[in-house]
Amino acid sequence: MITNKTLKLSLKSLRDFAKKRLPDEELIRLDEKDECPLEIVHHMCSPDKLGIQLLFIPEEFGGMGGGAYDVYCICEEMAHIDLGVATAVLATFLGSDPITMGATQEQKKIWLTKIAEEGILFAYGATEPDAGSDLGALQTTADRVMDGDRIVGYKINGSKQWISNGGIADAYTILASTPAGPTWFILEKGLKGFAHDEPENKHGIRLSNTAALSLTDVYVDADRLVGGVEGQGLLQAQAVFGYTRLMVAAFGLGGGWAALDRAIPYSTKRIQAGAPLSEKQGYTHKLIVPNVARLEAGRAFIEETAERIDAGEGSLNTEGAIAKYMSTEAGNAAAEASIQALGGYGYTHEYMVEKISRDVRITCIYEGTSEIMEMTISRDRWQLHLKTRGQYYHDQAKKFEAMHQQHPDVGANFAALSLHALAEVLEKARIARLTRHQHILLRIGEWIAYAESAGSLARRAALMAEGKLNEKTNQRFDATGIAAVSRVFAREAALKVATEGMRWVTGAGGASDAEMAAFSTAVGLPAIQRAQAGMLADMDFVADVLYGRVAKRQAQPNAA
């Protein structure tokens, strides 16, 4: 784990580099060229220059040994600069993850040291044209090459699709089926029969290289089998899902804020009907404040999950899925709103919000689509609901009711309402056996993500009030500001769970006309609707914080 001072210096170096080498005009120019700026990527991953790759590599192999929290901070900052370049950098660490998690000590020493000392670029070769994100539908094969009874190597045949760094990597981890099951192999560029296509002509992240790979009788020695044992590939991939999805969540967070950080100052200068847009609720309360609340809910869940991974709690795949779902959906919505915020200007290539919107869209797709995240979340948490006889989320709600007694301003009471509502919706779905409908399962995943994130943001606000928040955390808001943000989001989460839960349970035939009044009471809809009191005032306050108007507003009554 690196120190806060070291992390802050790394972030400052990254910002200074971007300011000098990647201003908006240059990013727009590179986007139009549709070409990965390889020299920039190598500079960022060079040990004698920026050395970003060192944060991802354990100290024993020449790196700095950054934890999940450190990597989240770096990923957010990279995405805030440019998601295409960030993807090119992250691809190396995604590509080396099978080695980090499953390789022999000798393999780790060879390859992780190469990344640290030479800055070589990796690519992660899992996705296939017909299988997509379903690693279980793998079609690439690795046939044993024998010398008597001894396996001396493998011949790999197949194709890979949508591979970040596919055309520029120095080395690749390739997932292929062996007689014992899916297995990772390490391949270097230039092997006979190993080729890549031209870069994909993508909607966004055009500063990253994405290319298909083809493998025709590509021979590798047996020592290139990661871990030395066949059939461990899916386990090795699943072991890092929580971690890698957390990094993409940070990309959504950074991209969303990159867009808002352009829309907010724009609105202070754009005059409409005699006043700047920043003074108009129709602008701030539709396009800015709700997106800020959702992004910060995503941040809270990212940070909690990162801390738990660093504490040794495991891969936390479901928590990683919640973090990714919330943060990437929020980032995508914030970027879309920022185009609207700039009006006609936002729709042109000349303004960065248009590019950011195209870029951040991919975060809802790669490393598992939002729909896969929803399914992952719902399946896991559904089991908890069943095992606890419907009490899991009621028990969680009670914790926030207790928190509300200690911190009445952080929105914990609203988070509790959302969790109680969630428990009742899940129980109604269980009784009516509604999870046989895939759409209901997906919606359950969304409601769970919102309710749990509301709780996470309330905890973050409470910790900040107590001065106990991680010292490496983002300091965009003070304790009063983040408490208001938490209240705004928790109200939205409670209303979403209750109203949409009732809608889809009823829509799937899980509640009759005669049951509707009792169902509404059970989910707490009347209380949730009453909880919306004060919402506009909280949104006003969050807008004042974002626009630096708090001190001015507070001084006005005294002046009168």
Short mmCIF file of C-alpha atoms in Angstrom, two decimals, residues 97-517:
data_model
loop_
_atom_site.label_atom_id
_atom_site.label_comp_id
_atom_site.label_asym_id
_atom_site.label_seq_id
_atom_site.Cartn_x
_atom_site.Cartn_y
_atom_site.Cartn_z
CA ASP A 97 -4.32 -9.88 -13.96
CA PRO A 98 -4.36 -13.61 -14.84
CA ILE A 99 -0.63 -13.60 -14.16
CA THR A 100 -0.98 -11.70 -10.89
CA MET A 101 -3.75 -14.01 -9.69
CA GLY A 102 -2.78 -17.39 -11.07
CA ALA A 103 0.78 -17.56 -12.35
CA THR A 104 3.69 -19.41 -10.81
CA GLN A 105 6.18 -17.34 -8.88
CA GLU A 106 8.67 -17.69 -11.73
CA GLN A 107 6.10 -16.48 -14.29
CA LYS A 108 5.20 -13.52 -12.11
CA LYS A 109 8.84 -12.57 -11.75
CA ILE A 110 9.40 -12.64 -15.50
CA TRP A 111 6.30 -10.83 -16.71
CA LEU A 112 5.43 -8.44 -13.91
CA THR A 113 9.06 -7.33 -13.78
CA LYS A 114 8.94 -6.66 -17.53
CA ILE A 115 5.93 -4.41 -17.03
CA ALA A 116 7.59 -2.58 -14.14
CA GLU A 117 11.07 -2.20 -15.62
CA GLU A 118 10.41 -2.07 -19.35
CA GLY A 119 6.89 -0.66 -19.48
CA ILE A 120 5.68 -3.32 -21.90
CA LEU A 121 1.99 -3.18 -22.84
CA PHE A 122 -0.34 -6.14 -22.32
CA ALA A 123 -3.74 -7.06 -23.74
CA TYR A 124 -6.46 -9.29 -22.26
CA GLY A 125 -7.72 -11.83 -24.79
CA ALA A 126 -10.96 -13.29 -23.45
CA THR A 127 -13.92 -11.93 -25.48
CA GLU A 128 -14.84 -13.76 -28.68
CA PRO A 129 -17.05 -12.85 -31.67
CA ASP A 130 -19.81 -15.35 -30.88
CA ALA A 131 -19.43 -15.68 -27.11
CA GLY A 132 -19.20 -12.00 -26.13
CA SER A 133 -18.87 -11.70 -22.37
CA ASP A 134 -19.83 -15.36 -21.79
CA LEU A 135 -16.48 -16.94 -21.00
CA GLY A 136 -18.20 -20.29 -20.61
CA ALA A 137 -19.00 -20.30 -24.36
CA LEU A 138 -15.30 -20.22 -25.27
CA GLN A 139 -14.42 -21.52 -28.74
CA THR A 140 -10.67 -20.82 -28.92
CA THR A 141 -8.79 -24.09 -28.38
CA ALA A 142 -5.35 -25.04 -27.15
CA ASP A 143 -4.29 -28.53 -28.24
CA ARG A 144 -1.47 -30.28 -26.45
CA VAL A 145 1.80 -30.91 -28.24
CA MET A 146 3.33 -34.07 -26.80
CA ASP A 147 6.81 -35.56 -26.58
CA GLY A 148 5.99 -39.06 -25.50
CA ASP A 149 4.02 -38.72 -22.27
CA ARG A 150 5.19 -35.16 -21.66
CA ILE A 151 3.33 -31.99 -22.68
CA VAL A 152 5.90 -29.69 -24.29
CA GLY A 153 3.61 -27.06 -25.70
CA TYR A 154 0.25 -26.07 -27.16
CA LYS A 155 -1.16 -25.06 -30.52
CA ILE A 156 -3.79 -22.38 -30.15
CA ASN A 157 -6.55 -21.75 -32.69
CA GLY A 158 -9.39 -19.27 -32.58
CA SER A 159 -10.28 -15.60 -32.65
CA LYS A 160 -10.79 -12.81 -30.16
CA GLN A 161 -12.91 -9.68 -30.52
CA TRP A 162 -12.92 -6.17 -28.99
CA ILE A 163 -9.44 -6.51 -27.53
CA SER A 164 -8.11 -3.29 -26.00
CA ASN A 165 -4.46 -2.84 -27.06
CA GLY A 166 -5.07 -5.69 -29.51
CA GLY A 167 -2.95 -4.09 -32.21
CA ILE A 168 -0.26 -2.46 -30.05
CA ALA A 169 0.44 -4.83 -27.14
CA ASP A 170 3.82 -6.42 -26.59
CA ALA A 171 2.30 -9.44 -24.86
CA TYR A 172 -1.13 -11.00 -24.45
CA THR A 173 -2.96 -13.26 -22.04
CA ILE A 174 -5.20 -15.49 -24.15
CA LEU A 175 -7.99 -17.67 -22.78
CA ALA A 176 -8.35 -20.99 -24.61
CA SER A 177 -9.98 -24.37 -23.97
CA THR A 178 -7.62 -27.22 -23.14
CA PRO A 179 -8.69 -30.84 -22.53
CA ALA A 180 -9.02 -29.91 -18.84
CA GLY A 181 -11.01 -26.71 -19.46
CA PRO A 182 -10.46 -22.96 -20.03
CA THR A 183 -6.84 -21.93 -19.46
CA TRP A 184 -4.82 -18.73 -19.76
CA PHE A 185 -1.70 -18.57 -21.91
CA ILE A 186 0.94 -15.84 -22.29
CA LEU A 187 1.73 -14.94 -25.89
CA GLU A 188 4.20 -12.40 -27.24
CA LYS A 189 3.54 -10.39 -30.37
CA GLY A 190 5.06 -11.66 -33.60
CA LEU A 191 4.43 -15.36 -33.08
CA LYS A 192 3.81 -17.30 -36.28
CA GLY A 193 0.08 -17.52 -36.97
CA PHE A 194 -0.77 -14.77 -34.48
CA ALA A 195 -2.23 -11.65 -36.13
CA HIS A 196 -4.44 -8.68 -35.39
CA ASP A 197 -6.93 -6.85 -37.60
CA GLU A 198 -7.07 -3.14 -38.31
CA PRO A 199 -8.33 -1.05 -35.36
CA GLU A 200 -12.10 -0.98 -34.92
CA ASN A 201 -13.86 2.19 -36.11
CA LYS A 202 -15.49 2.93 -32.76
CA HIS A 203 -18.19 5.30 -31.52
CA GLY A 204 -15.91 6.51 -28.72
CA ILE A 205 -12.59 5.94 -26.91
CA ARG A 206 -10.98 6.52 -30.29
CA LEU A 207 -7.65 7.23 -28.57
CA SER A 208 -7.49 3.57 -27.56
CA ASN A 209 -6.55 0.72 -29.87
CA THR A 210 -9.23 -1.96 -30.16
CA ALA A 211 -8.60 -4.82 -32.57
CA ALA A 212 -9.64 -8.39 -33.25
CA LEU A 213 -7.08 -11.17 -32.92
CA SER A 214 -6.72 -14.32 -34.97
CA LEU A 215 -4.76 -17.40 -33.95
CA THR A 216 -3.89 -20.15 -36.43
CA ASP A 217 -1.79 -23.00 -35.04
CA VAL A 218 0.04 -20.55 -32.78
CA TYR A 219 2.61 -22.59 -30.89
CA VAL A 220 3.68 -21.76 -27.34
CA ASP A 221 5.87 -23.74 -24.97
CA ALA A 222 4.21 -25.35 -21.95
CA ASP A 223 5.78 -22.77 -19.63
CA ARG A 224 3.45 -20.16 -21.12
CA LEU A 225 0.46 -21.84 -19.49
CA VAL A 226 -0.45 -19.51 -16.61
CA GLY A 227 -0.01 -21.33 -13.32
CA GLY A 228 1.21 -24.52 -14.99
CA VAL A 229 -2.13 -26.31 -14.51
CA GLU A 230 -4.85 -26.61 -17.12
CA GLY A 231 -8.47 -25.73 -16.44
CA GLN A 232 -7.99 -22.87 -13.99
CA GLY A 233 -8.83 -20.04 -16.40
CA LEU A 234 -12.37 -19.20 -15.31
CA LEU A 235 -11.45 -19.30 -11.63
CA GLN A 236 -8.50 -16.98 -12.30
CA ALA A 237 -10.75 -14.60 -14.29
CA GLN A 238 -13.49 -14.58 -11.65
CA ALA A 239 -10.97 -13.93 -8.90
CA VAL A 240 -10.41 -10.39 -10.19
CA PHE A 241 -13.88 -9.43 -11.42
CA GLY A 242 -14.58 -7.35 -8.32
CA TYR A 243 -11.26 -5.54 -8.67
CA THR A 244 -11.36 -4.94 -12.43
CA ARG A 245 -14.99 -3.84 -12.38
CA LEU A 246 -14.07 -1.39 -9.66
CA MET A 247 -11.52 0.17 -12.00
CA VAL A 248 -14.11 0.54 -14.78
CA ALA A 249 -16.47 2.02 -12.18
CA ALA A 250 -13.77 4.61 -11.52
CA PHE A 251 -13.67 5.27 -15.28
CA GLY A 252 -17.40 6.01 -15.27
CA LEU A 253 -16.93 8.28 -12.27
CA GLY A 254 -14.04 10.17 -13.87
CA GLY A 255 -15.76 10.49 -17.22
CA GLY A 256 -19.00 11.73 -15.69
CA TRP A 257 -17.25 14.34 -13.62
CA ALA A 258 -15.11 15.39 -16.61
CA ALA A 259 -18.33 16.29 -18.42
CA LEU A 260 -19.91 18.08 -15.45
CA ASP A 261 -16.68 19.97 -14.81
CA ARG A 262 -17.21 21.55 -18.21
CA ALA A 263 -20.97 22.07 -17.95
CA ILE A 264 -20.79 23.80 -14.55
CA PRO A 265 -18.41 26.64 -15.51
CA TYR A 266 -20.14 27.02 -18.88
CA SER A 267 -23.42 27.77 -17.10
CA THR A 268 -21.88 30.64 -15.13
CA LYS A 269 -21.07 32.48 -18.36
CA ARG A 270 -24.08 31.60 -20.48
CA ILE A 271 -26.71 34.32 -19.98
CA GLN A 272 -30.38 33.56 -20.64
CA ALA A 273 -33.25 35.97 -19.87
CA GLY A 274 -30.91 38.32 -18.07
CA ALA A 275 -29.26 35.81 -15.73
CA PRO A 276 -26.67 33.02 -16.01
CA LEU A 277 -27.93 29.47 -16.42
CA SER A 278 -26.21 28.62 -13.15
CA GLU A 279 -28.88 30.65 -11.32
CA LYS A 280 -31.77 28.74 -12.87
CA GLN A 281 -33.27 25.68 -11.18
CA GLY A 282 -34.48 24.42 -14.54
CA TYR A 283 -30.83 24.00 -15.47
CA THR A 284 -29.10 23.03 -12.23
CA HIS A 285 -31.83 20.82 -10.77
CA LYS A 286 -32.38 18.83 -13.95
CA LEU A 287 -28.96 18.62 -15.56
CA ILE A 288 -26.39 19.04 -12.78
CA VAL A 289 -27.48 18.21 -9.22
CA PRO A 290 -29.16 14.80 -9.79
CA ASN A 291 -26.16 13.60 -11.77
CA VAL A 292 -23.77 14.78 -9.09
CA ALA A 293 -25.77 12.84 -6.49
CA ARG A 294 -25.67 9.62 -8.54
CA LEU A 295 -21.95 9.96 -9.24
CA GLU A 296 -21.17 10.49 -5.57
CA ALA A 297 -23.32 7.49 -4.63
CA GLY A 298 -21.19 5.50 -7.04
CA ARG A 299 -18.03 6.92 -5.49
CA ALA A 300 -19.16 5.93 -2.00
CA PHE A 301 -19.68 2.35 -3.12
CA ILE A 302 -16.37 2.26 -4.99
CA GLU A 303 -14.47 3.48 -1.95
CA GLU A 304 -16.11 1.06 0.46
CA THR A 305 -15.48 -1.87 -1.86
CA ALA A 306 -11.86 -0.83 -2.45
CA GLU A 307 -11.24 -0.60 1.28
CA ARG A 308 -12.72 -4.05 1.82
CA ILE A 309 -10.62 -5.58 -0.97
CA ASP A 310 -7.51 -3.97 0.52
CA ALA A 311 -8.50 -5.38 3.92
CA GLY A 312 -8.42 -8.89 2.46
CA GLU A 313 -12.15 -9.61 2.26
CA GLY A 314 -11.82 -11.32 -1.11
CA SER A 315 -12.67 -10.34 -4.66
CA LEU A 316 -16.17 -8.99 -3.76
CA ASN A 317 -17.55 -9.67 -7.23
CA THR A 318 -21.09 -8.57 -6.41
CA GLU A 319 -19.91 -5.38 -4.74
CA GLY A 320 -17.72 -4.69 -7.76
CA ALA A 321 -20.77 -5.19 -9.96
CA ILE A 322 -22.81 -2.70 -7.90
CA ALA A 323 -19.99 -0.15 -8.03
CA LYS A 324 -19.61 -0.57 -11.79
CA TYR A 325 -23.32 -0.47 -12.49
CA MET A 326 -23.97 2.67 -10.44
CA SER A 327 -20.89 4.61 -11.50
CA THR A 328 -20.92 3.84 -15.21
CA GLU A 329 -24.66 4.42 -15.59
CA ALA A 330 -24.24 7.66 -13.64
CA GLY A 331 -21.24 8.68 -15.72
CA ASN A 332 -23.10 8.00 -18.94
CA ALA A 333 -26.13 9.99 -17.78
CA ALA A 334 -23.96 12.90 -16.56
CA ALA A 335 -22.17 13.11 -19.90
CA GLU A 336 -25.45 13.00 -21.81
CA ALA A 337 -26.88 15.74 -19.57
CA SER A 338 -23.77 17.84 -20.16
CA ILE A 339 -24.42 17.84 -23.90
CA GLN A 340 -27.91 19.13 -23.14
CA ALA A 341 -26.41 21.65 -20.71
CA LEU A 342 -24.31 23.20 -23.47
CA GLY A 343 -27.19 23.15 -25.97
CA GLY A 344 -26.13 23.33 -29.60
CA TYR A 345 -22.49 23.81 -28.61
CA GLY A 346 -22.55 20.53 -26.71
CA TYR A 347 -23.60 18.69 -29.83
CA THR A 348 -20.53 19.74 -31.82
CA HIS A 349 -17.13 18.09 -32.04
CA GLU A 350 -15.59 21.40 -31.02
CA TYR A 351 -16.68 20.99 -27.41
CA MET A 352 -15.31 18.20 -25.22
CA VAL A 353 -18.63 17.12 -23.72
CA GLU A 354 -19.61 15.57 -27.05
CA LYS A 355 -16.43 13.49 -27.08
CA ILE A 356 -16.73 12.58 -23.39
CA SER A 357 -20.28 11.35 -23.96
CA ARG A 358 -19.12 9.07 -26.77
CA ASP A 359 -16.21 7.86 -24.66
CA VAL A 360 -18.00 7.15 -21.40
CA ARG A 361 -20.68 5.11 -23.15
CA ILE A 362 -18.31 2.13 -23.37
CA THR A 363 -18.04 1.86 -19.59
CA CYS A 364 -21.61 0.48 -19.54
CA ILE A 365 -20.48 -2.25 -21.96
CA TYR A 366 -16.92 -3.46 -21.41
CA GLU A 367 -15.87 -5.57 -18.44
CA GLY A 368 -19.46 -6.80 -18.36
CA THR A 369 -22.50 -4.90 -19.62
CA SER A 370 -24.88 -3.13 -17.26
CA GLU A 371 -27.34 -5.97 -17.86
CA ILE A 372 -24.76 -8.55 -16.77
CA MET A 373 -24.12 -6.43 -13.69
CA GLU A 374 -27.84 -6.33 -12.89
CA MET A 375 -28.06 -10.10 -13.21
CA THR A 376 -24.96 -10.65 -11.08
CA ILE A 377 -26.31 -8.37 -8.35
CA SER A 378 -29.82 -9.81 -8.30
CA ARG A 379 -28.77 -13.46 -8.27
CA ASP A 380 -26.36 -13.01 -5.37
CA ARG A 381 -28.55 -10.81 -3.20
CA TRP A 382 -31.62 -12.91 -3.97
CA GLN A 383 -29.89 -15.81 -2.25
CA LEU A 384 -29.29 -13.64 0.83
CA HIS A 385 -32.97 -12.72 0.86
CA LEU A 386 -33.94 -16.40 0.76
CA LYS A 387 -31.40 -17.53 3.35
CA THR A 388 -32.54 -14.89 5.85
CA ARG A 389 -36.24 -15.55 5.21
CA GLY A 390 -36.70 -12.07 3.85
CA GLN A 391 -34.94 -10.25 6.68
CA TYR A 392 -31.59 -9.32 5.10
CA TYR A 393 -32.56 -5.85 3.90
CA HIS A 394 -34.84 -5.20 6.86
CA ASP A 395 -31.81 -5.84 9.09
CA GLN A 396 -29.69 -3.50 6.99
CA ALA A 397 -32.39 -0.84 7.26
CA LYS A 398 -32.36 -1.05 11.04
CA LYS A 399 -28.65 -0.19 11.06
CA PHE A 400 -29.39 3.01 9.18
CA GLU A 401 -32.24 3.85 11.50
CA ALA A 402 -29.71 3.65 14.33
CA MET A 403 -27.25 5.77 12.32
CA HIS A 404 -29.96 8.39 11.90
CA GLN A 405 -30.08 8.81 15.68
CA GLN A 406 -26.37 9.68 15.70
CA HIS A 407 -26.29 11.61 12.41
CA PRO A 408 -29.78 12.95 11.63
CA ASP A 409 -28.63 14.97 8.61
CA VAL A 410 -26.86 12.35 6.44
CA GLY A 411 -29.96 10.78 4.87
CA ALA A 412 -29.65 7.49 6.77
CA ASN A 413 -33.39 7.54 7.50
CA PHE A 414 -34.15 7.80 3.78
CA ALA A 415 -31.68 4.99 3.02
CA ALA A 416 -33.50 2.89 5.63
CA LEU A 417 -36.81 3.51 3.85
CA SER A 418 -35.33 2.31 0.56
CA LEU A 419 -33.98 -0.87 2.17
CA HIS A 420 -37.25 -1.68 3.93
CA ALA A 421 -39.09 -1.14 0.63
CA LEU A 422 -36.60 -3.38 -1.15
CA ALA A 423 -37.15 -6.19 1.35
CA GLU A 424 -40.91 -6.02 0.84
CA VAL A 425 -40.64 -5.94 -2.95
CA LEU A 426 -38.30 -8.95 -2.93
CA GLU A 427 -40.63 -10.89 -0.65
CA LYS A 428 -43.61 -10.15 -2.88
CA ALA A 429 -41.55 -11.33 -5.85
CA ARG A 430 -40.65 -14.53 -3.97
CA ILE A 431 -44.24 -15.36 -3.07
CA ALA A 432 -45.41 -14.83 -6.64
CA ARG A 433 -42.31 -16.56 -8.09
CA LEU A 434 -41.59 -13.53 -10.24
CA THR A 435 -37.87 -14.19 -10.68
CA ARG A 436 -38.77 -16.62 -13.44
CA HIS A 437 -39.11 -13.44 -15.50
CA GLN A 438 -35.67 -12.24 -16.63
CA HIS A 439 -36.79 -8.63 -16.75
CA ILE A 440 -37.84 -8.77 -13.10
CA LEU A 441 -34.43 -10.18 -12.16
CA LEU A 442 -32.72 -7.31 -13.97
CA ARG A 443 -34.91 -4.67 -12.34
CA ILE A 444 -34.24 -6.22 -8.94
CA GLY A 445 -30.53 -5.79 -9.63
CA GLU A 446 -31.08 -2.09 -10.33
CA TRP A 447 -33.15 -1.52 -7.18
CA ILE A 448 -30.59 -3.32 -5.05
CA ALA A 449 -27.79 -1.18 -6.50
CA TYR A 450 -29.67 2.03 -5.73
CA ALA A 451 -30.69 1.02 -2.20
CA GLU A 452 -27.25 -0.26 -1.21
CA SER A 453 -25.56 2.78 -2.73
CA ALA A 454 -27.87 5.07 -0.76
CA GLY A 455 -26.69 3.33 2.38
CA SER A 456 -23.06 3.56 1.33
CA LEU A 457 -23.33 7.31 0.67
CA ALA A 458 -24.99 7.87 4.05
CA ARG A 459 -22.15 5.97 5.73
CA ARG A 460 -19.63 8.09 3.82
CA ALA A 461 -21.34 11.29 5.00
CA ALA A 462 -21.38 10.03 8.60
CA LEU A 463 -17.69 9.11 8.49
CA MET A 464 -16.83 12.50 7.04
CA ALA A 465 -18.77 14.20 9.85
CA GLU A 466 -16.72 12.20 12.35
CA GLY A 467 -13.42 12.93 10.59
CA LYS A 468 -12.88 9.22 9.94
CA LEU A 469 -13.03 9.07 6.16
CA ASN A 470 -10.07 7.57 4.31
CA GLU A 471 -7.39 10.26 3.98
CA LYS A 472 -7.01 9.43 0.29
CA THR A 473 -10.63 10.20 -0.50
CA ASN A 474 -11.78 12.83 -2.93
CA GLN A 475 -12.38 16.13 -1.11
CA ARG A 476 -14.73 17.82 -3.58
CA PHE A 477 -17.38 18.22 -0.83
CA ASP A 478 -17.10 19.01 2.86
CA ALA A 479 -19.18 17.20 5.48
CA THR A 480 -22.19 19.49 5.14
CA GLY A 481 -22.12 19.30 1.37
CA ILE A 482 -21.86 15.52 1.15
CA ALA A 483 -24.66 15.15 3.70
CA ALA A 484 -26.95 17.18 1.44
CA VAL A 485 -25.88 15.14 -1.59
CA SER A 486 -26.65 11.98 0.38
CA ARG A 487 -30.13 13.19 1.30
CA VAL A 488 -30.89 14.01 -2.33
CA PHE A 489 -29.80 10.59 -3.57
CA ALA A 490 -31.36 8.56 -0.76
CA ARG A 491 -34.77 10.14 -1.42
CA GLU A 492 -34.45 9.26 -5.10
CA ALA A 493 -33.39 5.68 -4.28
CA ALA A 494 -36.31 5.15 -1.89
CA LEU A 495 -38.83 6.46 -4.40
CA LYS A 496 -37.34 4.36 -7.21
CA VAL A 497 -37.42 1.12 -5.22
CA ALA A 498 -40.98 1.67 -3.95
CA THR A 499 -42.67 2.96 -7.10
CA GLU A 500 -40.83 0.86 -9.66
CA GLY A 501 -40.95 -2.17 -7.40
CA MET A 502 -44.73 -1.86 -7.12
CA ARG A 503 -45.00 -1.21 -10.84
CA TRP A 504 -43.16 -4.33 -11.95
CA VAL A 505 -44.45 -6.66 -9.27
CA THR A 506 -47.95 -5.63 -10.28
CA GLY A 507 -47.06 -5.73 -13.97
CA ALA A 508 -45.85 -9.32 -13.61
CA GLY A 509 -49.03 -10.37 -11.86
CA GLY A 510 -47.61 -10.42 -8.36
CA ALA A 511 -50.22 -8.15 -6.74
CA SER A 512 -53.96 -8.01 -7.33
CA ASP A 513 -56.21 -4.95 -7.12
CA ALA A 514 -57.35 -6.06 -3.69
CA GLU A 515 -53.75 -6.23 -2.46
CA MET A 516 -52.58 -2.85 -3.73
CA ALA A 517 -53.39 -0.78 -0.65
#
